[in-house]
mmCIF file of C-alpha atoms in Angstrom:
data_model
loop_
_atom_site.group_PDB
_atom_site.id
_atom_site.type_symbol
_atom_site.label_atom_id
_atom_site.label_comp_id
_atom_site.label_asym_id
_atom_site.label_seq_id
_atom_site.Cartn_x
_atom_site.Cartn_y
_atom_site.Cartn_z
ATOM 1 C CA UNK A 1 221.682 160.563 25.173
ATOM 2 C CA UNK A 2 222.254 159.526 21.693
ATOM 3 C CA UNK A 3 219.351 158.525 19.720
ATOM 4 C CA UNK A 4 219.353 155.184 18.133
ATOM 5 C CA UNK A 5 218.191 155.434 14.648
ATOM 6 C CA UNK A 6 216.608 152.552 13.034
ATOM 7 C CA UNK A 7 216.195 152.576 9.390
ATOM 8 C CA UNK A 8 212.856 151.765 8.045
ATOM 9 C CA UNK A 9 210.554 152.292 5.210
ATOM 10 C CA UNK A 10 207.277 153.859 5.708
ATOM 11 C CA UNK A 11 204.890 153.725 2.907
ATOM 12 C CA UNK A 12 203.400 157.036 2.007
ATOM 13 C CA UNK A 13 199.666 156.560 2.161
ATOM 14 C CA UNK A 14 199.780 154.048 5.008
ATOM 15 C CA UNK A 15 201.609 156.427 7.308
ATOM 16 C CA UNK A 16 198.581 157.813 9.052
ATOM 17 C CA UNK A 17 197.223 154.425 9.955
ATOM 18 C CA UNK A 18 200.651 153.316 11.149
ATOM 19 C CA UNK A 19 201.119 156.326 13.365
ATOM 20 C CA UNK A 20 197.702 155.884 14.858
ATOM 21 C CA UNK A 21 198.495 152.304 15.662
ATOM 22 C CA UNK A 22 201.805 153.373 17.183
ATOM 23 C CA UNK A 23 200.105 155.979 19.262
ATOM 24 C CA UNK A 24 197.675 153.408 20.427
ATOM 25 C CA UNK A 25 200.462 151.048 21.364
ATOM 26 C CA UNK A 26 202.375 153.806 23.162
ATOM 27 C CA UNK A 27 199.472 154.548 25.332
ATOM 28 C CA UNK A 28 199.644 150.963 26.437
ATOM 29 C CA UNK A 29 203.399 150.307 26.738
ATOM 30 C CA UNK A 30 205.636 153.282 25.931
ATOM 31 C CA UNK A 31 204.340 155.817 28.343
ATOM 32 C CA UNK A 32 206.196 154.320 31.275
ATOM 33 C CA UNK A 33 209.426 154.184 29.381
ATOM 34 C CA UNK A 34 209.155 157.861 28.671
ATOM 35 C CA UNK A 35 209.635 158.529 32.378
ATOM 36 C CA UNK A 36 213.244 157.404 32.195
ATOM 37 C CA UNK A 37 214.074 158.245 28.628
ATOM 38 C CA UNK A 38 213.583 161.185 26.449
ATOM 39 C CA UNK A 39 210.074 161.887 25.414
ATOM 40 C CA UNK A 40 209.788 161.749 21.689
ATOM 41 C CA UNK A 41 207.475 163.833 19.670
ATOM 42 C CA UNK A 42 206.579 162.299 16.403
ATOM 43 C CA UNK A 43 205.767 164.640 13.658
ATOM 44 C CA UNK A 44 203.639 162.907 11.253
ATOM 45 C CA UNK A 45 205.129 163.114 7.858
ATOM 46 C CA UNK A 46 206.781 161.191 5.136
ATOM 47 C CA UNK A 47 210.260 160.205 6.136
ATOM 48 C CA UNK A 48 211.931 157.816 3.797
ATOM 49 C CA UNK A 49 215.295 157.481 5.483
ATOM 50 C CA UNK A 50 217.404 157.938 8.584
ATOM 51 C CA UNK A 51 219.246 160.690 6.873
ATOM 52 C CA UNK A 52 216.085 162.607 6.317
ATOM 53 C CA UNK A 53 215.130 162.068 9.984
ATOM 54 C CA UNK A 54 218.497 163.384 11.230
ATOM 55 C CA UNK A 55 218.212 166.372 8.977
ATOM 56 C CA UNK A 56 214.786 167.145 10.350
ATOM 57 C CA UNK A 57 215.154 166.293 14.072
ATOM 58 C CA UNK A 58 218.856 166.110 14.687
ATOM 59 C CA UNK A 59 220.799 163.213 16.169
ATOM 60 C CA UNK A 60 219.260 163.514 19.631
ATOM 61 C CA UNK A 61 216.001 162.085 18.496
ATOM 62 C CA UNK A 62 214.916 158.517 18.423
ATOM 63 C CA UNK A 63 213.912 157.254 15.105
ATOM 64 C CA UNK A 64 211.462 154.454 15.628
ATOM 65 C CA UNK A 65 210.628 152.541 12.580
ATOM 66 C CA UNK A 66 207.315 150.889 12.431
ATOM 67 C CA UNK A 67 206.896 148.315 9.831
ATOM 68 C CA UNK A 68 203.792 146.579 8.754
ATOM 69 C CA UNK A 69 200.339 147.805 8.357
ATOM 70 C CA UNK A 70 197.867 148.381 11.038
ATOM 71 C CA UNK A 71 194.312 149.092 10.603
ATOM 72 C CA UNK A 72 193.170 151.096 13.514
ATOM 73 C CA UNK A 73 190.198 149.673 15.015
ATOM 74 C CA UNK A 74 187.514 152.175 15.559
ATOM 75 C CA UNK A 75 187.363 153.260 19.075
ATOM 76 C CA UNK A 76 184.111 152.111 20.346
ATOM 77 C CA UNK A 77 183.014 153.898 23.366
ATOM 78 C CA UNK A 78 180.865 151.554 25.258
ATOM 79 C CA UNK A 79 177.535 153.031 25.707
ATOM 80 C CA UNK A 80 176.145 151.977 28.967
ATOM 81 C CA UNK A 81 173.108 149.966 28.397
ATOM 82 C CA UNK A 82 170.382 151.667 30.175
ATOM 83 C CA UNK A 83 169.093 149.473 32.852
ATOM 84 C CA UNK A 84 165.623 148.423 32.340
ATOM 85 C CA UNK A 85 163.540 150.724 34.323
ATOM 86 C CA UNK A 86 161.271 148.653 36.422
ATOM 87 C CA UNK A 87 157.729 149.404 35.812
ATOM 88 C CA UNK A 88 156.323 151.406 38.588
ATOM 89 C CA UNK A 89 154.528 149.201 40.950
ATOM 90 C CA UNK A 90 150.930 149.925 40.718
ATOM 91 C CA UNK A 91 149.756 151.118 44.011
ATOM 92 C CA UNK A 92 146.649 149.392 45.099
ATOM 93 C CA UNK A 93 143.756 151.570 44.506
ATOM 94 C CA UNK A 94 142.645 153.005 47.692
ATOM 95 C CA UNK A 95 139.107 152.512 48.542
ATOM 96 C CA UNK A 96 137.515 155.818 47.885
ATOM 97 C CA UNK A 97 137.012 157.499 51.137
ATOM 98 C CA UNK A 98 133.517 158.478 51.862
ATOM 99 C CA UNK A 99 132.843 162.059 51.231
ATOM 100 C CA UNK A 100 132.986 164.513 54.019
ATOM 101 C CA UNK A 101 129.254 164.824 53.897
ATOM 102 C CA UNK A 102 128.837 161.084 54.255
ATOM 103 C CA UNK A 103 131.172 161.127 57.248
ATOM 104 C CA UNK A 104 129.221 163.909 58.818
ATOM 105 C CA UNK A 105 125.971 162.116 58.145
ATOM 106 C CA UNK A 106 127.394 159.010 59.791
ATOM 107 C CA UNK A 107 128.527 161.010 62.795
ATOM 108 C CA UNK A 108 125.186 162.724 63.023
ATOM 109 C CA UNK A 109 123.452 159.375 62.885
ATOM 110 C CA UNK A 110 125.687 157.962 65.624
ATOM 111 C CA UNK A 111 125.187 161.034 67.757
ATOM 112 C CA UNK A 112 121.470 160.835 67.213
ATOM 113 C CA UNK A 113 121.419 157.214 68.277
ATOM 114 C CA UNK A 114 123.467 158.052 71.362
ATOM 115 C CA UNK A 115 121.138 160.881 72.230
ATOM 116 C CA UNK A 116 118.136 158.655 71.805
ATOM 117 C CA UNK A 117 119.653 156.040 74.093
ATOM 118 C CA UNK A 118 120.556 158.714 76.565
ATOM 119 C CA UNK A 119 117.073 160.139 76.375
ATOM 120 C CA UNK A 120 115.626 156.764 77.220
ATOM 121 C CA UNK A 121 117.777 156.586 80.330
ATOM 122 C CA UNK A 122 117.469 160.215 81.313
ATOM 123 C CA UNK A 123 114.129 161.826 81.921
ATOM 124 C CA UNK A 124 113.228 164.477 79.434
ATOM 125 C CA UNK A 125 113.677 167.933 80.842
ATOM 126 C CA UNK A 126 110.431 169.617 81.543
ATOM 127 C CA UNK A 127 109.579 171.745 78.584
ATOM 128 C CA UNK A 128 107.426 174.035 80.615
ATOM 129 C CA UNK A 129 106.614 174.813 84.192
ATOM 130 C CA UNK A 130 103.934 172.910 85.979
ATOM 131 C CA UNK A 131 100.564 174.614 85.479
ATOM 132 C CA UNK A 132 99.944 175.324 89.139
ATOM 133 C CA UNK A 133 103.451 176.093 90.332
ATOM 134 C CA UNK A 134 102.485 179.547 91.597
ATOM 135 C CA UNK A 135 99.128 178.734 93.086
ATOM 136 C CA UNK A 136 99.266 175.634 95.245
ATOM 137 C CA UNK A 137 99.481 174.947 98.923
ATOM 138 C CA UNK A 138 102.462 172.944 99.996
ATOM 139 C CA UNK A 139 101.533 169.761 101.791
ATOM 140 C CA UNK A 140 103.549 167.655 104.181
ATOM 141 C CA UNK A 141 104.559 164.355 102.656
ATOM 142 C CA UNK A 142 106.431 161.408 104.087
ATOM 143 C CA UNK A 143 109.109 160.433 101.614
ATOM 144 C CA UNK A 144 110.408 156.917 101.292
ATOM 145 C CA UNK A 145 114.073 156.148 101.769
ATOM 146 C CA UNK A 146 114.274 153.339 99.213
ATOM 147 C CA UNK A 147 117.442 153.329 97.187
ATOM 148 C CA UNK A 148 116.676 150.831 94.443
ATOM 149 C CA UNK A 149 114.266 151.346 91.614
ATOM 150 C CA UNK A 150 111.583 148.761 91.096
ATOM 151 C CA UNK A 151 111.543 146.358 88.152
ATOM 152 C CA UNK A 152 108.416 144.941 86.675
ATOM 153 C CA UNK A 153 106.817 143.700 83.508
ATOM 154 C CA UNK A 154 103.175 143.896 82.648
ATOM 155 C CA UNK A 155 100.749 145.073 79.994
ATOM 156 C CA UNK A 156 98.336 147.925 79.640
ATOM 157 C CA UNK A 157 94.593 147.430 79.374
ATOM 158 C CA UNK A 158 95.162 147.634 75.627
ATOM 159 C CA UNK A 159 97.682 144.751 75.776
ATOM 160 C CA UNK A 160 100.857 146.770 75.212
ATOM 161 C CA UNK A 161 103.941 145.593 77.084
ATOM 162 C CA UNK A 162 105.229 147.926 79.775
ATOM 163 C CA UNK A 163 108.250 147.751 82.077
ATOM 164 C CA UNK A 164 110.126 149.947 84.510
ATOM 165 C CA UNK A 165 111.394 152.012 81.585
ATOM 166 C CA UNK A 166 108.060 153.731 81.867
ATOM 167 C CA UNK A 167 109.492 155.823 84.695
ATOM 168 C CA UNK A 168 112.391 157.063 82.626
ATOM 169 C CA UNK A 169 110.121 159.119 80.418
ATOM 170 C CA UNK A 170 109.413 161.690 83.123
ATOM 171 C CA UNK A 171 110.949 163.103 86.271
ATOM 172 C CA UNK A 172 107.996 162.052 88.377
ATOM 173 C CA UNK A 173 105.406 159.392 87.638
ATOM 174 C CA UNK A 174 102.240 159.071 89.680
ATOM 175 C CA UNK A 175 100.742 155.577 89.764
ATOM 176 C CA UNK A 176 97.116 155.567 90.778
ATOM 177 C CA UNK A 177 96.035 152.115 91.984
ATOM 178 C CA UNK A 178 92.372 151.458 91.633
ATOM 179 C CA UNK A 179 89.801 148.667 91.338
ATOM 180 C CA UNK A 180 86.544 148.313 89.452
ATOM 181 C CA UNK A 181 84.482 147.905 92.598
ATOM 182 C CA UNK B 1 84.940 159.688 96.382
ATOM 183 C CA UNK B 2 85.599 156.323 94.762
ATOM 184 C CA UNK B 3 88.348 155.271 92.448
ATOM 185 C CA UNK B 4 86.286 155.699 89.330
ATOM 186 C CA UNK B 5 84.894 159.031 90.412
ATOM 187 C CA UNK B 6 88.294 160.661 90.351
ATOM 188 C CA UNK B 7 89.260 159.241 86.981
ATOM 189 C CA UNK B 8 87.956 162.327 85.205
ATOM 190 C CA UNK B 9 89.968 164.567 87.513
ATOM 191 C CA UNK B 10 93.142 162.531 86.960
ATOM 192 C CA UNK B 11 92.575 162.606 83.222
ATOM 193 C CA UNK B 12 92.352 166.387 83.296
ATOM 194 C CA UNK B 13 95.523 166.636 85.363
ATOM 195 C CA UNK B 14 97.361 164.214 83.072
ATOM 196 C CA UNK B 15 96.485 166.465 80.174
ATOM 197 C CA UNK B 16 97.414 169.699 81.987
ATOM 198 C CA UNK B 17 100.779 168.361 83.164
ATOM 199 C CA UNK B 18 101.760 166.950 79.804
ATOM 200 C CA UNK B 19 105.296 168.069 78.873
ATOM 201 C CA UNK B 20 106.206 169.216 82.366
ATOM 202 C CA UNK B 21 108.111 166.085 83.380
ATOM 203 C CA UNK B 22 105.180 164.684 85.277
ATOM 204 C CA UNK B 23 102.846 161.906 84.191
ATOM 205 C CA UNK B 24 99.943 159.916 85.594
ATOM 206 C CA UNK B 25 99.518 156.169 85.103
ATOM 207 C CA UNK B 26 96.679 154.032 86.386
ATOM 208 C CA UNK B 27 97.069 150.496 87.732
ATOM 209 C CA UNK B 28 94.035 148.265 87.847
ATOM 210 C CA UNK B 29 94.599 146.100 90.908
ATOM 211 C CA UNK B 30 91.896 143.606 90.011
ATOM 212 C CA UNK B 31 92.709 143.039 86.352
ATOM 213 C CA UNK B 32 95.485 140.522 85.761
ATOM 214 C CA UNK B 33 97.654 140.892 82.690
ATOM 215 C CA UNK B 34 96.241 139.097 79.652
ATOM 216 C CA UNK B 35 92.845 138.453 81.210
ATOM 217 C CA UNK B 36 89.576 138.848 79.386
ATOM 218 C CA UNK B 37 88.435 141.315 82.023
ATOM 219 C CA UNK B 38 90.867 143.937 80.677
ATOM 220 C CA UNK B 39 88.413 145.001 77.987
ATOM 221 C CA UNK B 40 85.623 145.457 80.526
ATOM 222 C CA UNK B 41 87.941 147.431 82.797
ATOM 223 C CA UNK B 42 88.957 149.649 79.920
ATOM 224 C CA UNK B 43 85.333 150.282 79.050
ATOM 225 C CA UNK B 44 84.595 151.206 82.647
ATOM 226 C CA UNK B 45 87.668 153.407 82.767
ATOM 227 C CA UNK B 46 86.814 155.228 79.581
ATOM 228 C CA UNK B 47 83.202 155.810 80.603
ATOM 229 C CA UNK B 48 84.494 157.307 83.842
ATOM 230 C CA UNK B 49 86.625 159.810 81.960
ATOM 231 C CA UNK B 50 89.919 158.019 82.403
ATOM 232 C CA UNK B 51 91.967 158.654 79.268
ATOM 233 C CA UNK B 52 95.480 157.959 80.533
ATOM 234 C CA UNK B 53 97.533 154.792 80.400
ATOM 235 C CA UNK B 54 96.335 152.023 82.703
ATOM 236 C CA UNK B 55 98.258 148.910 83.636
ATOM 237 C CA UNK B 56 97.192 145.413 84.585
ATOM 238 C CA UNK B 57 98.947 143.429 87.264
ATOM 239 C CA UNK B 58 101.465 140.621 87.090
ATOM 240 C CA UNK B 59 103.512 138.869 89.742
ATOM 241 C CA UNK B 60 106.245 141.469 89.435
ATOM 242 C CA UNK B 61 103.683 144.244 89.790
ATOM 243 C CA UNK B 62 102.236 142.627 92.891
ATOM 244 C CA UNK B 63 105.707 142.406 94.410
ATOM 245 C CA UNK B 64 106.528 146.007 93.653
ATOM 246 C CA UNK B 65 103.832 148.573 92.989
ATOM 247 C CA UNK B 66 101.068 146.672 94.786
ATOM 248 C CA UNK B 67 103.241 145.823 97.751
ATOM 249 C CA UNK B 68 101.808 147.251 100.965
ATOM 250 C CA UNK B 69 98.612 148.434 99.313
ATOM 251 C CA UNK B 70 95.697 147.730 101.652
ATOM 252 C CA UNK B 71 93.191 150.260 100.471
ATOM 253 C CA UNK B 72 92.134 151.704 97.153
ATOM 254 C CA UNK B 73 92.703 154.133 95.779
ATOM 255 C CA UNK B 74 96.328 154.291 96.721
ATOM 256 C CA UNK B 75 98.702 156.513 94.781
ATOM 257 C CA UNK B 76 102.454 156.087 94.630
ATOM 258 C CA UNK B 77 104.963 158.575 93.273
ATOM 259 C CA UNK B 78 108.151 157.320 91.568
ATOM 260 C CA UNK B 79 111.187 159.148 90.257
ATOM 261 C CA UNK B 80 112.723 158.564 86.843
ATOM 262 C CA UNK B 81 114.738 155.592 88.143
ATOM 263 C CA UNK B 82 111.699 153.833 89.507
ATOM 264 C CA UNK B 83 112.473 154.712 93.104
ATOM 265 C CA UNK B 84 109.442 155.106 95.313
ATOM 266 C CA UNK B 85 109.154 158.648 96.657
ATOM 267 C CA UNK B 86 105.922 158.771 98.590
ATOM 268 C CA UNK B 87 102.548 157.096 98.998
ATOM 269 C CA UNK B 88 99.184 158.822 99.239
ATOM 270 C CA UNK B 89 96.061 157.021 100.387
ATOM 271 C CA UNK B 90 92.521 157.775 99.331
ATOM 272 C CA UNK B 91 90.848 159.756 96.632
ATOM 273 C CA UNK B 92 91.371 163.509 96.370
ATOM 274 C CA UNK B 93 89.776 166.489 94.757
ATOM 275 C CA UNK B 94 91.494 168.208 91.871
ATOM 276 C CA UNK B 95 92.817 170.892 94.189
ATOM 277 C CA UNK B 96 94.011 168.245 96.617
ATOM 278 C CA UNK B 97 95.938 166.474 93.852
ATOM 279 C CA UNK B 98 97.381 169.728 92.576
ATOM 280 C CA UNK B 99 98.803 170.522 96.013
ATOM 281 C CA UNK B 100 100.351 167.070 96.295
ATOM 282 C CA UNK B 101 101.698 166.981 92.751
ATOM 283 C CA UNK B 102 103.193 170.467 92.944
ATOM 284 C CA UNK B 103 104.794 169.686 96.277
ATOM 285 C CA UNK B 104 106.402 166.517 94.967
ATOM 286 C CA UNK B 105 107.525 168.229 91.785
ATOM 287 C CA UNK B 106 108.997 171.110 93.742
ATOM 288 C CA UNK B 107 110.782 168.921 96.277
ATOM 289 C CA UNK B 108 111.814 165.861 94.274
ATOM 290 C CA UNK B 109 111.865 166.634 90.574
#
């Protein structure tokens, strides 16, 4: 393929800028053409005429004349604007958990209350044996077959209120009924 | 032996059985709750040696603990749920009460 030489004049000191502009243009439009045609290497230098070009590159080259002046624009690499980092959402302050000791105290208190309630309902276990357990004579007693506990309300001789809960304090309660006469 | 005569004996037993799961309570069958005679009954009780808790009567007491009581003293034994276990009529000596109490405690406690 014969190169088509185009005569041109390239000004000495403006050559660099011109070549840079050409290179920039080629990246946009000449690259595809290079697929079908001969790829041309451009040696940056001062070439004043076609004759000088042919002497340097031979007739198989393509002498592209670029006229005019181009001021290469500085390549500005866009710097991605950092996205505004959202402020970390303030986590709601957790209510300070009660200390372990406080928890334990609370549990102990609850347990104590439960035990007290239970103690009211359940007769206290005998702390000691009855004083005459080993020296008494067994007697024959007729036991009642009642199934329900009695319920009552009254007062003591001192005026204190008393109810059936009186029986819950012991396993057995003996009620001695008497009169003044 | 009258009611008041055995008060000292019952007081001694109440003290001796303290902490064993057994207790003694008195019920004055002729002193209604809230009456002015309670003070006199207490004075009589104390002078007789009775130092344990004594109750007055109300309607609910008449219908329950005093039900079926025809003679005094009458003694009733209850379990921890207020269920009547047995009834004993008449006054007893200390030994007599010990035999009854120990029997009940051994068989029902």
